[in-house]
Amino acid sequence: MKQKEQITALLHTLDTYYPKDIVCYLNHKTTFELLVATILSAQCTDDRVNMVTPSLFEQFPTPMHFANASLVEVEEAIRSTGFYKNKAKNIIACSKRLVEVYGGEVPSDIDELTTLPGVGRKTANVIRGNIFHIPSIVVDTHVKRISIRWGLTLYEDPVQIEKDLMTKLPKEHWIRYNTQVIAHGRAICTARQPKCVNCMFLAFCPFGLTHLVTKLPNEAQEALEKGHMY
């Protein structure tokens, strides 16, 4: 199968099995809340972040509140998300820049977003796609892992992966590609024990085919009988 045909099949299958309008997994009410939640999500599960943010935003509801907060206060409020010292430092510095430079508003321009402490391209693209509906590709751990497994990129670096996906995926799929792939990564294409035999993408997944044939020959035969493989 040529890669163009593979991509068409992948995207069609994503739309078939995962809703096009999957909402962001990080709970938020404002653009600023999503920005902070995304910073907190580094090396932390979305579920854990969603447990922390309700009380966090009750205590610090605006950029001004964070800008005026003590480092210790913020550290204690976000401790359970891991790497809390660095995250607290970045959130306070980010909030100060938002207040001083942008009047407390989160910008939509990627170059401006990435000047904010703690905000890289991943976080910037989460904001641009989910809030401003600007076509953007978010490369998180699921997108990185699965895009490599699907053969859509040979890179490990998220910026290079983003560039590869931008050249290969139609722009209208960019925003939902992330949320759909996260859903697939959680349900089937997990990091340690992917459920390849039950995967709807198996017919056009180089990793899955190799994984089954070389490591799980009995499961490969079962997949053949189910019609998952060509």
GROMACS .gro file of C-alpha atoms in nm:
model
  230
    1MET     CA    1   0.000   0.000   0.000
    2LYS     CA    2   0.137   0.343  -0.097
    3GLN     CA    3   0.165   0.591   0.188
    4LYS     CA    4  -0.096   0.826   0.040
    5GLU     CA    5  -0.344   0.537   0.029
    6GLN     CA    6  -0.240   0.431   0.379
    7ILE     CA    7  -0.302   0.782   0.516
    8THR     CA    8  -0.641   0.801   0.349
    9ALA     CA    9  -0.733   0.467   0.506
   10LEU     CA   10  -0.597   0.571   0.848
   11LEU     CA   11  -0.794   0.895   0.855
   12HIS     CA   12  -1.113   0.730   0.733
   13THR     CA   13  -1.079   0.465   1.004
   14LEU     CA   14  -1.011   0.729   1.271
   15ASP     CA   15  -1.330   0.911   1.170
   16THR     CA   16  -1.522   0.584   1.165
   17TYR     CA   17  -1.424   0.462   1.511
   18TYR     CA   18  -1.357   0.788   1.698
   19PRO     CA   19  -1.585   1.093   1.691
   20LYS     CA   20  -1.463   1.393   1.496
   21ASP     CA   21  -1.564   1.625   1.777
   22ILE     CA   22  -1.389   1.457   2.072
   23VAL     CA   23  -1.343   1.729   2.332
   24CYS     CA   24  -1.009   1.815   2.488
   25TYR     CA   25  -0.921   1.572   2.765
   26LEU     CA   26  -0.811   1.852   2.996
   27ASN     CA   27  -1.107   2.012   3.174
   28HIS     CA   28  -1.116   2.390   3.145
   29LYS     CA   29  -1.354   2.685   3.136
   30THR     CA   30  -1.122   2.952   2.995
   31THR     CA   31  -0.826   2.977   2.761
   32PHE     CA   32  -0.599   3.052   3.054
   33GLU     CA   33  -0.720   2.745   3.244
   34LEU     CA   34  -0.638   2.524   2.945
   35LEU     CA   35  -0.295   2.684   2.920
   36VAL     CA   36  -0.216   2.609   3.285
   37ALA     CA   37  -0.365   2.259   3.263
   38THR     CA   38  -0.150   2.179   2.961
   39ILE     CA   39   0.164   2.297   3.139
   40LEU     CA   40   0.068   2.071   3.431
   41SER     CA   41   0.010   1.775   3.198
   42ALA     CA   42   0.381   1.736   3.120
   43GLN     CA   43   0.490   1.397   3.259
   44CYS     CA   44   0.148   1.364   3.420
   45THR     CA   45  -0.181   1.202   3.326
   46ASP     CA   46  -0.478   1.411   3.218
   47ASP     CA   47  -0.687   1.245   3.488
   48ARG     CA   48  -0.449   1.361   3.759
   49VAL     CA   49  -0.442   1.715   3.619
   50ASN     CA   50  -0.823   1.720   3.616
   51MET     CA   51  -0.820   1.623   3.983
   52VAL     CA   52  -0.589   1.912   4.070
   53THR     CA   53  -0.722   2.200   3.861
   54PRO     CA   54  -1.068   2.261   4.019
   55SER     CA   55  -0.923   2.363   4.356
   56LEU     CA   56  -0.623   2.525   4.187
   57PHE     CA   57  -0.839   2.759   3.979
   58GLU     CA   58  -1.062   2.830   4.276
   59GLN     CA   59  -0.753   2.948   4.463
   60PHE     CA   60  -0.596   3.125   4.162
   61PRO     CA   61  -0.870   3.208   3.910
   62THR     CA   62  -0.681   3.452   3.684
   63PRO     CA   63  -0.330   3.527   3.557
   64MET     CA   64  -0.312   3.816   3.803
   65HIS     CA   65  -0.376   3.580   4.095
   66PHE     CA   66  -0.097   3.349   3.983
   67ALA     CA   67   0.134   3.643   3.911
   68ASN     CA   68   0.093   3.763   4.270
   69ALA     CA   69   0.110   3.417   4.428
   70SER     CA   70   0.405   3.288   4.625
   71LEU     CA   71   0.606   3.005   4.475
   72VAL     CA   72   0.542   2.787   4.779
   73GLU     CA   73   0.164   2.832   4.750
   74VAL     CA   74   0.157   2.720   4.388
   75GLU     CA   75   0.399   2.435   4.450
   76GLU     CA   76   0.178   2.294   4.723
   77ALA     CA   77  -0.134   2.327   4.509
   78ILE     CA   78   0.015   2.131   4.217
   79ARG     CA   79   0.252   1.895   4.402
   80SER     CA   80   0.074   1.576   4.295
   81THR     CA   81   0.127   1.648   3.923
   82GLY     CA   82   0.500   1.584   3.953
   83PHE     CA   83   0.792   1.815   3.869
   84TYR     CA   84   0.590   2.068   4.066
   85LYS     CA   85   0.877   2.305   4.146
   86ASN     CA   86   0.958   2.374   3.782
   87LYS     CA   87   0.590   2.381   3.683
   88ALA     CA   88   0.505   2.629   3.959
   89LYS     CA   89   0.795   2.853   3.857
   90ASN     CA   90   0.684   2.847   3.492
   91ILE     CA   91   0.316   2.908   3.568
   92ILE     CA   92   0.396   3.213   3.780
   93ALA     CA   93   0.640   3.351   3.522
   94CYS     CA   94   0.394   3.277   3.240
   95SER     CA   95   0.117   3.457   3.427
   96LYS     CA   96   0.336   3.760   3.489
   97ARG     CA   97   0.419   3.785   3.119
   98LEU     CA   98   0.052   3.749   3.026
   99VAL     CA   99  -0.038   4.034   3.263
  100GLU     CA  100   0.252   4.260   3.169
  101VAL     CA  101   0.262   4.205   2.792
  102TYR     CA  102  -0.080   4.080   2.688
  103GLY     CA  103  -0.316   4.241   2.936
  104GLY     CA  104  -0.396   3.906   3.094
  105GLU     CA  105  -0.516   3.755   2.766
  106VAL     CA  106  -0.367   3.444   2.606
  107PRO     CA  107  -0.243   3.519   2.252
  108SER     CA  108  -0.320   3.297   1.954
  109ASP     CA  109   0.002   3.349   1.757
  110ILE     CA  110   0.239   3.054   1.798
  111ASP     CA  111   0.548   3.273   1.815
  112GLU     CA  112   0.391   3.478   2.092
  113LEU     CA  113   0.266   3.172   2.276
  114THR     CA  114   0.610   3.011   2.276
  115THR     CA  115   0.763   3.321   2.440
  116LEU     CA  116   0.562   3.233   2.752
  117PRO     CA  117   0.764   3.045   3.016
  118GLY     CA  118   0.677   2.676   3.018
  119VAL     CA  119   0.504   2.689   2.679
  120GLY     CA  120   0.653   2.489   2.393
  121ARG     CA  121   0.501   2.403   2.058
  122LYS     CA  122   0.289   2.122   2.203
  123THR     CA  123   0.119   2.349   2.456
  124ALA     CA  124   0.089   2.630   2.202
  125ASN     CA  125  -0.079   2.399   1.952
  126VAL     CA  126  -0.322   2.271   2.216
  127ILE     CA  127  -0.435   2.631   2.269
  128ARG     CA  128  -0.443   2.719   1.899
  129GLY     CA  129  -0.641   2.411   1.802
  130ASN     CA  130  -0.884   2.377   2.092
  131ILE     CA  131  -0.950   2.744   2.165
  132PHE     CA  132  -0.884   2.938   1.846
  133HIS     CA  133  -0.962   2.654   1.603
  134ILE     CA  134  -0.644   2.721   1.409
  135PRO     CA  135  -0.528   2.404   1.228
  136SER     CA  136  -0.251   2.268   1.449
  137ILE     CA  137  -0.093   1.932   1.523
  138VAL     CA  138  -0.025   1.845   1.885
  139VAL     CA  139   0.254   1.591   1.933
  140ASP     CA  140   0.204   1.430   2.273
  141THR     CA  141   0.323   1.086   2.381
  142HIS     CA  142   0.033   0.906   2.209
  143VAL     CA  143   0.074   1.093   1.880
  144LYS     CA  144   0.449   1.036   1.887
  145ARG     CA  145   0.422   0.664   1.959
  146ILE     CA  146   0.142   0.584   1.717
  147SER     CA  147   0.263   0.804   1.431
  148ILE     CA  148   0.596   0.623   1.448
  149ARG     CA  149   0.422   0.286   1.458
  150TRP     CA  150   0.212   0.380   1.157
  151GLY     CA  151   0.527   0.477   0.969
  152LEU     CA  152   0.421   0.840   0.928
  153THR     CA  153   0.754   0.963   1.068
  154LEU     CA  154   1.098   0.827   1.141
  155TYR     CA  155   1.179   1.092   1.400
  156GLU     CA  156   1.169   1.088   1.779
  157ASP     CA  157   1.184   1.467   1.810
  158PRO     CA  158   0.833   1.615   1.852
  159VAL     CA  159   0.909   1.920   1.635
  160GLN     CA  160   1.025   1.699   1.347
  161ILE     CA  161   0.722   1.473   1.394
  162GLU     CA  162   0.496   1.777   1.379
  163LYS     CA  163   0.660   1.887   1.053
  164ASP     CA  164   0.623   1.538   0.903
  165LEU     CA  165   0.255   1.517   0.995
  166MET     CA  166   0.186   1.866   0.864
  167THR     CA  167   0.322   1.768   0.524
  168LYS     CA  168   0.140   1.434   0.513
  169LEU     CA  169  -0.200   1.494   0.673
  170PRO     CA  170  -0.474   1.712   0.519
  171LYS     CA  171  -0.505   2.035   0.717
  172GLU     CA  172  -0.870   1.969   0.797
  173HIS     CA  173  -0.765   1.665   0.999
  174TRP     CA  174  -0.491   1.830   1.203
  175ILE     CA  175  -0.691   1.930   1.509
  176ARG     CA  176  -0.888   1.609   1.554
  177TYR     CA  177  -0.592   1.383   1.471
  178ASN     CA  178  -0.455   1.443   1.821
  179THR     CA  179  -0.772   1.370   2.018
  180GLN     CA  180  -0.861   1.069   1.803
  181VAL     CA  181  -0.512   0.922   1.834
  182ILE     CA  182  -0.517   0.977   2.211
  183ALA     CA  183  -0.843   0.781   2.226
  184HIS     CA  184  -0.689   0.502   2.019
  185GLY     CA  185  -0.371   0.504   2.225
  186ARG     CA  186  -0.566   0.465   2.546
  187ALA     CA  187  -0.800   0.196   2.419
  188ILE     CA  188  -0.584  -0.023   2.195
  189CYS     CA  189  -0.241   0.104   2.089
  190THR     CA  190  -0.095   0.127   2.438
  191ALA     CA  191   0.275   0.175   2.498
  192ARG     CA  192   0.361  -0.158   2.661
  193GLN     CA  193   0.097  -0.408   2.556
  194PRO     CA  194  -0.074  -0.293   2.235
  195LYS     CA  195  -0.383  -0.495   2.148
  196CYS     CA  196  -0.278  -0.545   1.786
  197VAL     CA  197  -0.500  -0.848   1.732
  198ASN     CA  198  -0.808  -0.634   1.798
  199CYS     CA  199  -0.686  -0.323   1.616
  200MET     CA  200  -0.892  -0.178   1.334
  201PHE     CA  201  -0.573  -0.026   1.187
  202LEU     CA  202  -0.381  -0.353   1.165
  203ALA     CA  203  -0.409  -0.392   0.788
  204PHE     CA  204  -0.210  -0.075   0.730
  205CYS     CA  205   0.009  -0.061   1.042
  206PRO     CA  206   0.371  -0.173   0.983
  207PHE     CA  207   0.436  -0.205   1.357
  208GLY     CA  208   0.125  -0.410   1.425
  209LEU     CA  209   0.186  -0.654   1.143
  210THR     CA  210   0.547  -0.708   1.243
  211HIS     CA  211   0.458  -0.732   1.612
  212LEU     CA  212   0.203  -1.005   1.554
  213VAL     CA  213   0.393  -1.208   1.297
  214THR     CA  214   0.725  -1.209   1.483
  215LYS     CA  215   0.614  -1.213   1.846
  216LEU     CA  216   0.261  -1.343   1.852
  217PRO     CA  217   0.217  -1.588   1.560
  218ASN     CA  218  -0.097  -1.745   1.707
  219GLU     CA  219  -0.259  -1.403   1.741
  220ALA     CA  220  -0.153  -1.322   1.385
  221GLN     CA  221  -0.339  -1.628   1.262
  222GLU     CA  222  -0.642  -1.519   1.462
  223ALA     CA  223  -0.623  -1.174   1.304
  224LEU     CA  224  -0.607  -1.330   0.959
  225GLU     CA  225  -0.918  -1.532   1.033
  226LYS     CA  226  -1.097  -1.217   1.152
  227GLY     CA  227  -1.004  -1.044   0.830
  228HIS     CA  228  -0.791  -0.774   0.996
  229MET     CA  229  -0.490  -0.850   0.774
  230TYR     CA  230  -0.447  -0.849   0.397
   0.00000   0.00000   0.00000
